[in-house]
JSON list of N, CA and C in Angstrom, two decimals:
[
{"chain": "A", "resi": 1474, "resn": "MET", "atom": "N", "xyz": [-2.42, -17.21, -2.07]},
{"chain": "A", "resi": 1474, "resn": "MET", "atom": "CA", "xyz": [-2.42, -17.29, -3.46]},
{"chain": "A", "resi": 1474, "resn": "MET", "atom": "C", "xyz": [-2.27, -18.70, -4.03]},
{"chain": "A", "resi": 1475, "resn": "VAL", "atom": "N", "xyz": [-1.58, -19.47, -3.37]},
{"chain": "A", "resi": 1475, "resn": "VAL", "atom": "CA", "xyz": [-1.32, -20.91, -3.86]},
{"chain": "A", "resi": 1475, "resn": "VAL", "atom": "C", "xyz": [-2.71, -21.74, -3.75]},
{"chain": "A", "resi": 1476, "resn": "THR", "atom": "N", "xyz": [-3.55, -21.26, -2.79]},
{"chain": "A", "resi": 1476, "resn": "THR", "atom": "CA", "xyz": [-4.96, -21.88, -2.57]},
{"chain": "A", "resi": 1476, "resn": "THR", "atom": "C", "xyz": [-5.70, -21.82, -4.05]},
{"chain": "A", "resi": 1477, "resn": "TYR", "atom": "N", "xyz": [-5.51, -20.56, -4.75]},
{"chain": "A", "resi": 1477, "resn": "TYR", "atom": "CA", "xyz": [-6.41, -20.42, -5.94]},
{"chain": "A", "resi": 1477, "resn": "TYR", "atom": "C", "xyz": [-5.57, -20.79, -7.23]},
{"chain": "A", "resi": 1478, "resn": "ARG", "atom": "N", "xyz": [-4.52, -21.49, -7.00]},
{"chain": "A", "resi": 1478, "resn": "ARG", "atom": "CA", "xyz": [-3.74, -21.92, -8.33]},
{"chain": "A", "resi": 1478, "resn": "ARG", "atom": "C", "xyz": [-4.53, -22.66, -9.32]},
{"chain": "A", "resi": 1479, "resn": "HIS", "atom": "N", "xyz": [-5.51, -23.45, -8.90]},
{"chain": "A", "resi": 1479, "resn": "HIS", "atom": "CA", "xyz": [-6.28, -24.28, -9.85]},
{"chain": "A", "resi": 1479, "resn": "HIS", "atom": "C", "xyz": [-7.13, -23.36, -10.64]},
{"chain": "A", "resi": 1480, "resn": "PHE", "atom": "N", "xyz": [-7.63, -22.36, -10.11]},
{"chain": "A", "resi": 1480, "resn": "PHE", "atom": "CA", "xyz": [-8.42, -21.21, -10.93]},
{"chain": "A", "resi": 1480, "resn": "PHE", "atom": "C", "xyz": [-7.45, -20.67, -11.85]},
{"chain": "A", "resi": 1481, "resn": "MET", "atom": "N", "xyz": [-6.34, -20.17, -11.43]},
{"chain": "A", "resi": 1481, "resn": "MET", "atom": "CA", "xyz": [-5.47, -19.53, -12.31]},
{"chain": "A", "resi": 1481, "resn": "MET", "atom": "C", "xyz": [-4.90, -20.35, -13.42]},
{"chain": "A", "resi": 1482, "resn": "ASN", "atom": "N", "xyz": [-4.68, -21.72, -13.16]},
{"chain": "A", "resi": 1482, "resn": "ASN", "atom": "CA", "xyz": [-4.23, -22.56, -14.17]},
{"chain": "A", "resi": 1482, "resn": "ASN", "atom": "C", "xyz": [-5.31, -22.87, -15.20]},
{"chain": "A", "resi": 1483, "resn": "ALA", "atom": "N", "xyz": [-6.48, -22.93, -14.73]},
{"chain": "A", "resi": 1483, "resn": "ALA", "atom": "CA", "xyz": [-7.75, -23.23, -15.58]},
{"chain": "A", "resi": 1483, "resn": "ALA", "atom": "C", "xyz": [-7.82, -22.00, -16.60]},
{"chain": "A", "resi": 1484, "resn": "SER", "atom": "N", "xyz": [-7.65, -20.80, -15.99]},
{"chain": "A", "resi": 1484, "resn": "SER", "atom": "CA", "xyz": [-8.03, -19.67, -16.77]},
{"chain": "A", "resi": 1484, "resn": "SER", "atom": "C", "xyz": [-6.87, -19.07, -17.55]},
{"chain": "A", "resi": 1485, "resn": "GLY", "atom": "N", "xyz": [-5.58, -19.43, -17.21]},
{"chain": "A", "resi": 1485, "resn": "GLY", "atom": "CA", "xyz": [-4.42, -19.02, -17.86]},
{"chain": "A", "resi": 1485, "resn": "GLY", "atom": "C", "xyz": [-4.05, -17.64, -17.15]},
{"chain": "A", "resi": 1486, "resn": "GLY", "atom": "N", "xyz": [-4.57, -17.33, -16.07]},
{"chain": "A", "resi": 1486, "resn": "GLY", "atom": "CA", "xyz": [-4.43, -16.06, -15.35]},
{"chain": "A", "resi": 1486, "resn": "GLY", "atom": "C", "xyz": [-3.29, -16.18, -14.31]},
{"chain": "A", "resi": 1487, "resn": "GLY", "atom": "N", "xyz": [-3.34, -15.22, -13.44]},
{"chain": "A", "resi": 1487, "resn": "GLY", "atom": "CA", "xyz": [-2.15, -15.14, -12.40]},
{"chain": "A", "resi": 1487, "resn": "GLY", "atom": "C", "xyz": [-2.65, -13.98, -11.47]},
{"chain": "A", "resi": 1488, "resn": "VAL", "atom": "N", "xyz": [-1.58, -13.26, -10.97]},
{"chain": "A", "resi": 1488, "resn": "VAL", "atom": "CA", "xyz": [-2.02, -12.22, -10.08]},
{"chain": "A", "resi": 1488, "resn": "VAL", "atom": "C", "xyz": [-1.54, -10.91, -10.69]},
{"chain": "A", "resi": 1489, "resn": "THR", "atom": "N", "xyz": [-2.25, -9.88, -10.29]},
{"chain": "A", "resi": 1489, "resn": "THR", "atom": "CA", "xyz": [-1.93, -8.43, -10.81]},
{"chain": "A", "resi": 1489, "resn": "THR", "atom": "C", "xyz": [-1.94, -7.45, -9.63]},
{"chain": "A", "resi": 1490, "resn": "ALA", "atom": "N", "xyz": [-0.80, -6.70, -9.53]},
{"chain": "A", "resi": 1490, "resn": "ALA", "atom": "CA", "xyz": [-0.83, -5.54, -8.58]},
{"chain": "A", "resi": 1490, "resn": "ALA", "atom": "C", "xyz": [-1.18, -4.30, -9.25]},
{"chain": "A", "resi": 1491, "resn": "SER", "atom": "N", "xyz": [-2.24, -3.76, -8.69]},
{"chain": "A", "resi": 1491, "resn": "SER", "atom": "CA", "xyz": [-2.89, -2.55, -9.44]},
{"chain": "A", "resi": 1491, "resn": "SER", "atom": "C", "xyz": [-3.54, -1.73, -8.20]},
{"chain": "A", "resi": 1492, "resn": "GLY", "atom": "N", "xyz": [-4.22, -0.73, -8.69]},
{"chain": "A", "resi": 1492, "resn": "GLY", "atom": "CA", "xyz": [-5.07, 0.09, -7.81]},
{"chain": "A", "resi": 1492, "resn": "GLY", "atom": "C", "xyz": [-4.23, 1.12, -7.06]},
{"chain": "A", "resi": 1493, "resn": "GLY", "atom": "N", "xyz": [-4.75, 2.35, -6.89]},
{"chain": "A", "resi": 1493, "resn": "GLY", "atom": "CA", "xyz": [-3.94, 3.29, -6.30]},
{"chain": "A", "resi": 1493, "resn": "GLY", "atom": "C", "xyz": [-2.67, 3.50, -7.21]},
{"chain": "A", "resi": 1494, "resn": "GLU", "atom": "N", "xyz": [-1.55, 3.21, -6.68]},
{"chain": "A", "resi": 1494, "resn": "GLU", "atom": "CA", "xyz": [-0.24, 3.09, -7.40]},
{"chain": "A", "resi": 1494, "resn": "GLU", "atom": "C", "xyz": [0.59, 2.02, -6.83]},
{"chain": "A", "resi": 1495, "resn": "ALA", "atom": "N", "xyz": [0.62, 0.97, -7.48]},
{"chain": "A", "resi": 1495, "resn": "ALA", "atom": "CA", "xyz": [1.36, -0.33, -6.91]},
{"chain": "A", "resi": 1495, "resn": "ALA", "atom": "C", "xyz": [2.83, -0.05, -6.62]},
{"chain": "A", "resi": 1496, "resn": "ILE", "atom": "N", "xyz": [3.44, 0.73, -7.41]},
{"chain": "A", "resi": 1496, "resn": "ILE", "atom": "CA", "xyz": [4.83, 1.02, -7.20]},
{"chain": "A", "resi": 1496, "resn": "ILE", "atom": "C", "xyz": [5.15, 1.85, -5.87]},
{"chain": "A", "resi": 1497, "resn": "LEU", "atom": "N", "xyz": [4.08, 2.43, -5.30]},
{"chain": "A", "resi": 1497, "resn": "LEU", "atom": "CA", "xyz": [4.29, 3.04, -3.96]},
{"chain": "A", "resi": 1497, "resn": "LEU", "atom": "C", "xyz": [4.58, 2.06, -2.93]},
{"chain": "A", "resi": 1498, "resn": "GLN", "atom": "N", "xyz": [4.34, 0.78, -3.20]},
{"chain": "A", "resi": 1498, "resn": "GLN", "atom": "CA", "xyz": [4.53, -0.41, -2.32]},
{"chain": "A", "resi": 1498, "resn": "GLN", "atom": "C", "xyz": [5.68, -1.26, -2.94]},
{"chain": "A", "resi": 1499, "resn": "ALA", "atom": "N", "xyz": [6.52, -0.79, -3.44]},
{"chain": "A", "resi": 1499, "resn": "ALA", "atom": "CA", "xyz": [7.64, -1.45, -4.46]},
{"chain": "A", "resi": 1499, "resn": "ALA", "atom": "C", "xyz": [8.18, -2.60, -3.62]},
{"chain": "A", "resi": 1500, "resn": "GLU", "atom": "N", "xyz": [8.53, -2.63, -2.48]},
{"chain": "A", "resi": 1500, "resn": "GLU", "atom": "CA", "xyz": [9.23, -3.71, -1.70]},
{"chain": "A", "resi": 1500, "resn": "GLU", "atom": "C", "xyz": [8.31, -4.79, -1.53]},
{"chain": "A", "resi": 1501, "resn": "PHE", "atom": "N", "xyz": [7.00, -4.56, -1.21]},
{"chain": "A", "resi": 1501, "resn": "PHE", "atom": "CA", "xyz": [6.04, -5.58, -1.02]},
{"chain": "A", "resi": 1501, "resn": "PHE", "atom": "C", "xyz": [5.77, -6.19, -2.33]},
{"chain": "A", "resi": 1502, "resn": "VAL", "atom": "N", "xyz": [5.57, -5.36, -3.37]},
{"chain": "A", "resi": 1502, "resn": "VAL", "atom": "CA", "xyz": [5.19, -6.02, -4.75]},
{"chain": "A", "resi": 1502, "resn": "VAL", "atom": "C", "xyz": [6.43, -6.89, -5.06]},
{"chain": "A", "resi": 1503, "resn": "ARG", "atom": "N", "xyz": [7.65, -6.46, -5.03]},
{"chain": "A", "resi": 1503, "resn": "ARG", "atom": "CA", "xyz": [8.81, -7.15, -5.45]},
{"chain": "A", "resi": 1503, "resn": "ARG", "atom": "C", "xyz": [8.78, -8.50, -4.63]},
{"chain": "A", "resi": 1504, "resn": "ASP", "atom": "N", "xyz": [8.62, -8.52, -3.45]},
{"chain": "A", "resi": 1504, "resn": "ASP", "atom": "CA", "xyz": [8.63, -9.66, -2.62]},
{"chain": "A", "resi": 1504, "resn": "ASP", "atom": "C", "xyz": [7.62, -10.60, -3.08]},
{"chain": "A", "resi": 1505, "resn": "TRP", "atom": "N", "xyz": [6.34, -10.08, -3.07]},
{"chain": "A", "resi": 1505, "resn": "TRP", "atom": "CA", "xyz": [5.07, -10.95, -3.61]},
{"chain": "A", "resi": 1505, "resn": "TRP", "atom": "C", "xyz": [5.35, -11.56, -4.91]},
{"chain": "A", "resi": 1506, "resn": "PHE", "atom": "N", "xyz": [5.76, -10.76, -5.90]},
{"chain": "A", "resi": 1506, "resn": "PHE", "atom": "CA", "xyz": [6.02, -11.30, -7.20]},
{"chain": "A", "resi": 1506, "resn": "PHE", "atom": "C", "xyz": [7.13, -12.35, -7.16]},
{"chain": "A", "resi": 1507, "resn": "ARG", "atom": "N", "xyz": [8.09, -12.24, -6.41]},
{"chain": "A", "resi": 1507, "resn": "ARG", "atom": "CA", "xyz": [9.10, -13.26, -6.32]},
{"chain": "A", "resi": 1507, "resn": "ARG", "atom": "C", "xyz": [8.52, -14.58, -5.70]},
{"chain": "A", "resi": 1508, "resn": "ALA", "atom": "N", "xyz": [7.65, -14.41, -4.66]},
{"chain": "A", "resi": 1508, "resn": "ALA", "atom": "CA", "xyz": [7.08, -15.67, -4.12]},
{"chain": "A", "resi": 1508, "resn": "ALA", "atom": "C", "xyz": [6.18, -16.26, -5.20]},
{"chain": "A", "resi": 1509, "resn": "CYS", "atom": "N", "xyz": [5.48, -15.40, -5.99]},
{"chain": "A", "resi": 1509, "resn": "CYS", "atom": "CA", "xyz": [4.56, -16.04, -7.02]},
{"chain": "A", "resi": 1509, "resn": "CYS", "atom": "C", "xyz": [5.40, -16.74, -8.01]},
{"chain": "A", "resi": 1510, "resn": "LYS", "atom": "N", "xyz": [6.56, -16.10, -8.51]},
{"chain": "A", "resi": 1510, "resn": "LYS", "atom": "CA", "xyz": [7.42, -16.77, -9.52]},
{"chain": "A", "resi": 1510, "resn": "LYS", "atom": "C", "xyz": [7.97, -18.11, -9.03]},
{"chain": "A", "resi": 1511, "resn": "LYS", "atom": "N", "xyz": [8.23, -18.17, -7.71]},
{"chain": "A", "resi": 1511, "resn": "LYS", "atom": "CA", "xyz": [8.69, -19.46, -7.17]},
{"chain": "A", "resi": 1511, "resn": "LYS", "atom": "C", "xyz": [7.70, -20.62, -7.32]},
{"chain": "A", "resi": 1512, "resn": "GLU", "atom": "N", "xyz": [6.46, -20.08, -7.14]},
{"chain": "A", "resi": 1512, "resn": "GLU", "atom": "CA", "xyz": [5.22, -21.10, -7.22]},
{"chain": "A", "resi": 1512, "resn": "GLU", "atom": "C", "xyz": [4.86, -21.14, -8.71]},
{"chain": "A", "resi": 1513, "resn": "GLY", "atom": "N", "xyz": [5.49, -20.62, -9.67]},
{"chain": "A", "resi": 1513, "resn": "GLY", "atom": "CA", "xyz": [4.95, -20.81, -11.06]},
{"chain": "A", "resi": 1513, "resn": "GLY", "atom": "C", "xyz": [3.68, -20.02, -11.38]},
{"chain": "A", "resi": 1514, "resn": "ILE", "atom": "N", "xyz": [3.61, -18.95, -10.54]},
{"chain": "A", "resi": 1514, "resn": "ILE", "atom": "CA", "xyz": [2.32, -18.11, -10.87]},
{"chain": "A", "resi": 1514, "resn": "ILE", "atom": "C", "xyz": [2.68, -16.81, -11.59]},
{"chain": "A", "resi": 1515, "resn": "HIS", "atom": "N", "xyz": [1.91, -16.56, -12.76]},
{"chain": "A", "resi": 1515, "resn": "HIS", "atom": "CA", "xyz": [2.20, -15.52, -13.51]},
{"chain": "A", "resi": 1515, "resn": "HIS", "atom": "C", "xyz": [1.94, -14.14, -12.79]},
{"chain": "A", "resi": 1516, "resn": "THR", "atom": "N", "xyz": [2.57, -13.13, -13.09]},
{"chain": "A", "resi": 1516, "resn": "THR", "atom": "CA", "xyz": [2.50, -11.82, -12.46]},
{"chain": "A", "resi": 1516, "resn": "THR", "atom": "C", "xyz": [2.36, -10.67, -13.45]},
{"chain": "A", "resi": 1517, "resn": "CYS", "atom": "N", "xyz": [1.66, -9.60, -12.97]},
{"chain": "A", "resi": 1517, "resn": "CYS", "atom": "CA", "xyz": [1.46, -8.47, -13.88]},
{"chain": "A", "resi": 1517, "resn": "CYS", "atom": "C", "xyz": [1.37, -7.21, -12.96]},
{"chain": "A", "resi": 1518, "resn": "LEU", "atom": "N", "xyz": [2.07, -6.19, -13.35]},
{"chain": "A", "resi": 1518, "resn": "LEU", "atom": "CA", "xyz": [2.05, -4.93, -12.68]},
{"chain": "A", "resi": 1518, "resn": "LEU", "atom": "C", "xyz": [1.34, -4.02, -13.66]},
{"chain": "A", "resi": 1519, "resn": "ASP", "atom": "N", "xyz": [0.17, -3.51, -13.02]},
{"chain": "A", "resi": 1519, "resn": "ASP", "atom": "CA", "xyz": [-0.69, -2.41, -13.70]},
{"chain": "A", "resi": 1519, "resn": "ASP", "atom": "C", "xyz": [-0.41, -1.14, -13.14]},
{"chain": "A", "resi": 1520, "resn": "THR", "atom": "N", "xyz": [0.31, -0.23, -13.75]},
{"chain": "A", "resi": 1520, "resn": "THR", "atom": "CA", "xyz": [0.80, 1.07, -13.32]},
{"chain": "A", "resi": 1520, "resn": "THR", "atom": "C", "xyz": [0.71, 2.20, -14.32]},
{"chain": "A", "resi": 1521, "resn": "ASN", "atom": "N", "xyz": [0.40, 3.42, -13.90]},
{"chain": "A", "resi": 1521, "resn": "ASN", "atom": "CA", "xyz": [0.47, 4.47, -14.91]},
{"chain": "A", "resi": 1521, "resn": "ASN", "atom": "C", "xyz": [1.83, 5.09, -15.00]},
{"chain": "A", "resi": 1522, "resn": "GLY", "atom": "N", "xyz": [2.77, 4.47, -14.12]},
{"chain": "A", "resi": 1522, "resn": "GLY", "atom": "CA", "xyz": [4.24, 4.89, -14.22]},
{"chain": "A", "resi": 1522, "resn": "GLY", "atom": "C", "xyz": [4.62, 6.40, -13.58]},
{"chain": "A", "resi": 1523, "resn": "PHE", "atom": "N", "xyz": [3.55, 6.87, -13.04]},
{"chain": "A", "resi": 1523, "resn": "PHE", "atom": "CA", "xyz": [3.90, 8.22, -12.50]},
{"chain": "A", "resi": 1523, "resn": "PHE", "atom": "C", "xyz": [3.48, 8.34, -11.05]},
{"chain": "A", "resi": 1524, "resn": "VAL", "atom": "N", "xyz": [4.44, 8.83, -10.26]},
{"chain": "A", "resi": 1524, "resn": "VAL", "atom": "CA", "xyz": [4.25, 8.98, -8.86]},
{"chain": "A", "resi": 1524, "resn": "VAL", "atom": "C", "xyz": [4.86, 10.31, -8.36]},
{"chain": "A", "resi": 1525, "resn": "ARG", "atom": "N", "xyz": [4.15, 11.40, -8.04]},
{"chain": "A", "resi": 1525, "resn": "ARG", "atom": "CA", "xyz": [4.71, 12.60, -7.52]},
{"chain": "A", "resi": 1525, "resn": "ARG", "atom": "C", "xyz": [5.51, 12.17, -6.20]},
{"chain": "A", "resi": 1526, "resn": "ARG", "atom": "N", "xyz": [6.56, 13.09, -5.97]},
{"chain": "A", "resi": 1526, "resn": "ARG", "atom": "CA", "xyz": [7.37, 12.92, -4.86]},
{"chain": "A", "resi": 1526, "resn": "ARG", "atom": "C", "xyz": [6.44, 13.07, -3.58]},
{"chain": "A", "resi": 1527, "resn": "TYR", "atom": "N", "xyz": [6.61, 12.18, -2.68]},
{"chain": "A", "resi": 1527, "resn": "TYR", "atom": "CA", "xyz": [5.82, 12.13, -1.52]},
{"chain": "A", "resi": 1527, "resn": "TYR", "atom": "C", "xyz": [6.75, 12.59, -0.32]},
{"chain": "A", "resi": 1528, "resn": "ASP", "atom": "N", "xyz": [6.21, 13.73, 0.37]},
{"chain": "A", "resi": 1528, "resn": "ASP", "atom": "CA", "xyz": [6.98, 14.20, 1.46]},
{"chain": "A", "resi": 1528, "resn": "ASP", "atom": "C", "xyz": [6.00, 14.12, 2.60]},
{"chain": "A", "resi": 1529, "resn": "PRO", "atom": "N", "xyz": [6.24, 13.24, 3.60]},
{"chain": "A", "resi": 1529, "resn": "PRO", "atom": "CA", "xyz": [5.25, 13.19, 4.71]},
{"chain": "A", "resi": 1529, "resn": "PRO", "atom": "C", "xyz": [5.20, 14.40, 5.73]},
{"chain": "A", "resi": 1530, "resn": "GLY", "atom": "N", "xyz": [6.08, 15.27, 5.33]},
{"chain": "A", "resi": 1530, "resn": "GLY", "atom": "CA", "xyz": [6.11, 16.54, 6.24]},
{"chain": "A", "resi": 1530, "resn": "GLY", "atom": "C", "xyz": [5.28, 17.64, 5.65]},
{"chain": "A", "resi": 1531, "resn": "ASP", "atom": "N", "xyz": [4.75, 17.30, 4.52]},
{"chain": "A", "resi": 1531, "resn": "ASP", "atom": "CA", "xyz": [3.74, 18.25, 3.84]},
{"chain": "A", "resi": 1531, "resn": "ASP", "atom": "C", "xyz": [2.35, 18.32, 4.50]}
]
């Protein structure tokens, strides 16, 4: 992500976690966003805010 910083700075952009349901990967997204913030990269979470309970035994 740091490699593309010059594109993000030029466009005023950053990184977005989306697709499927990003909060199903909450720990990864948290760690990724923390790493981005340390590098001064803007973050955005795109979610519909709804996840049914997942039971791998189903």
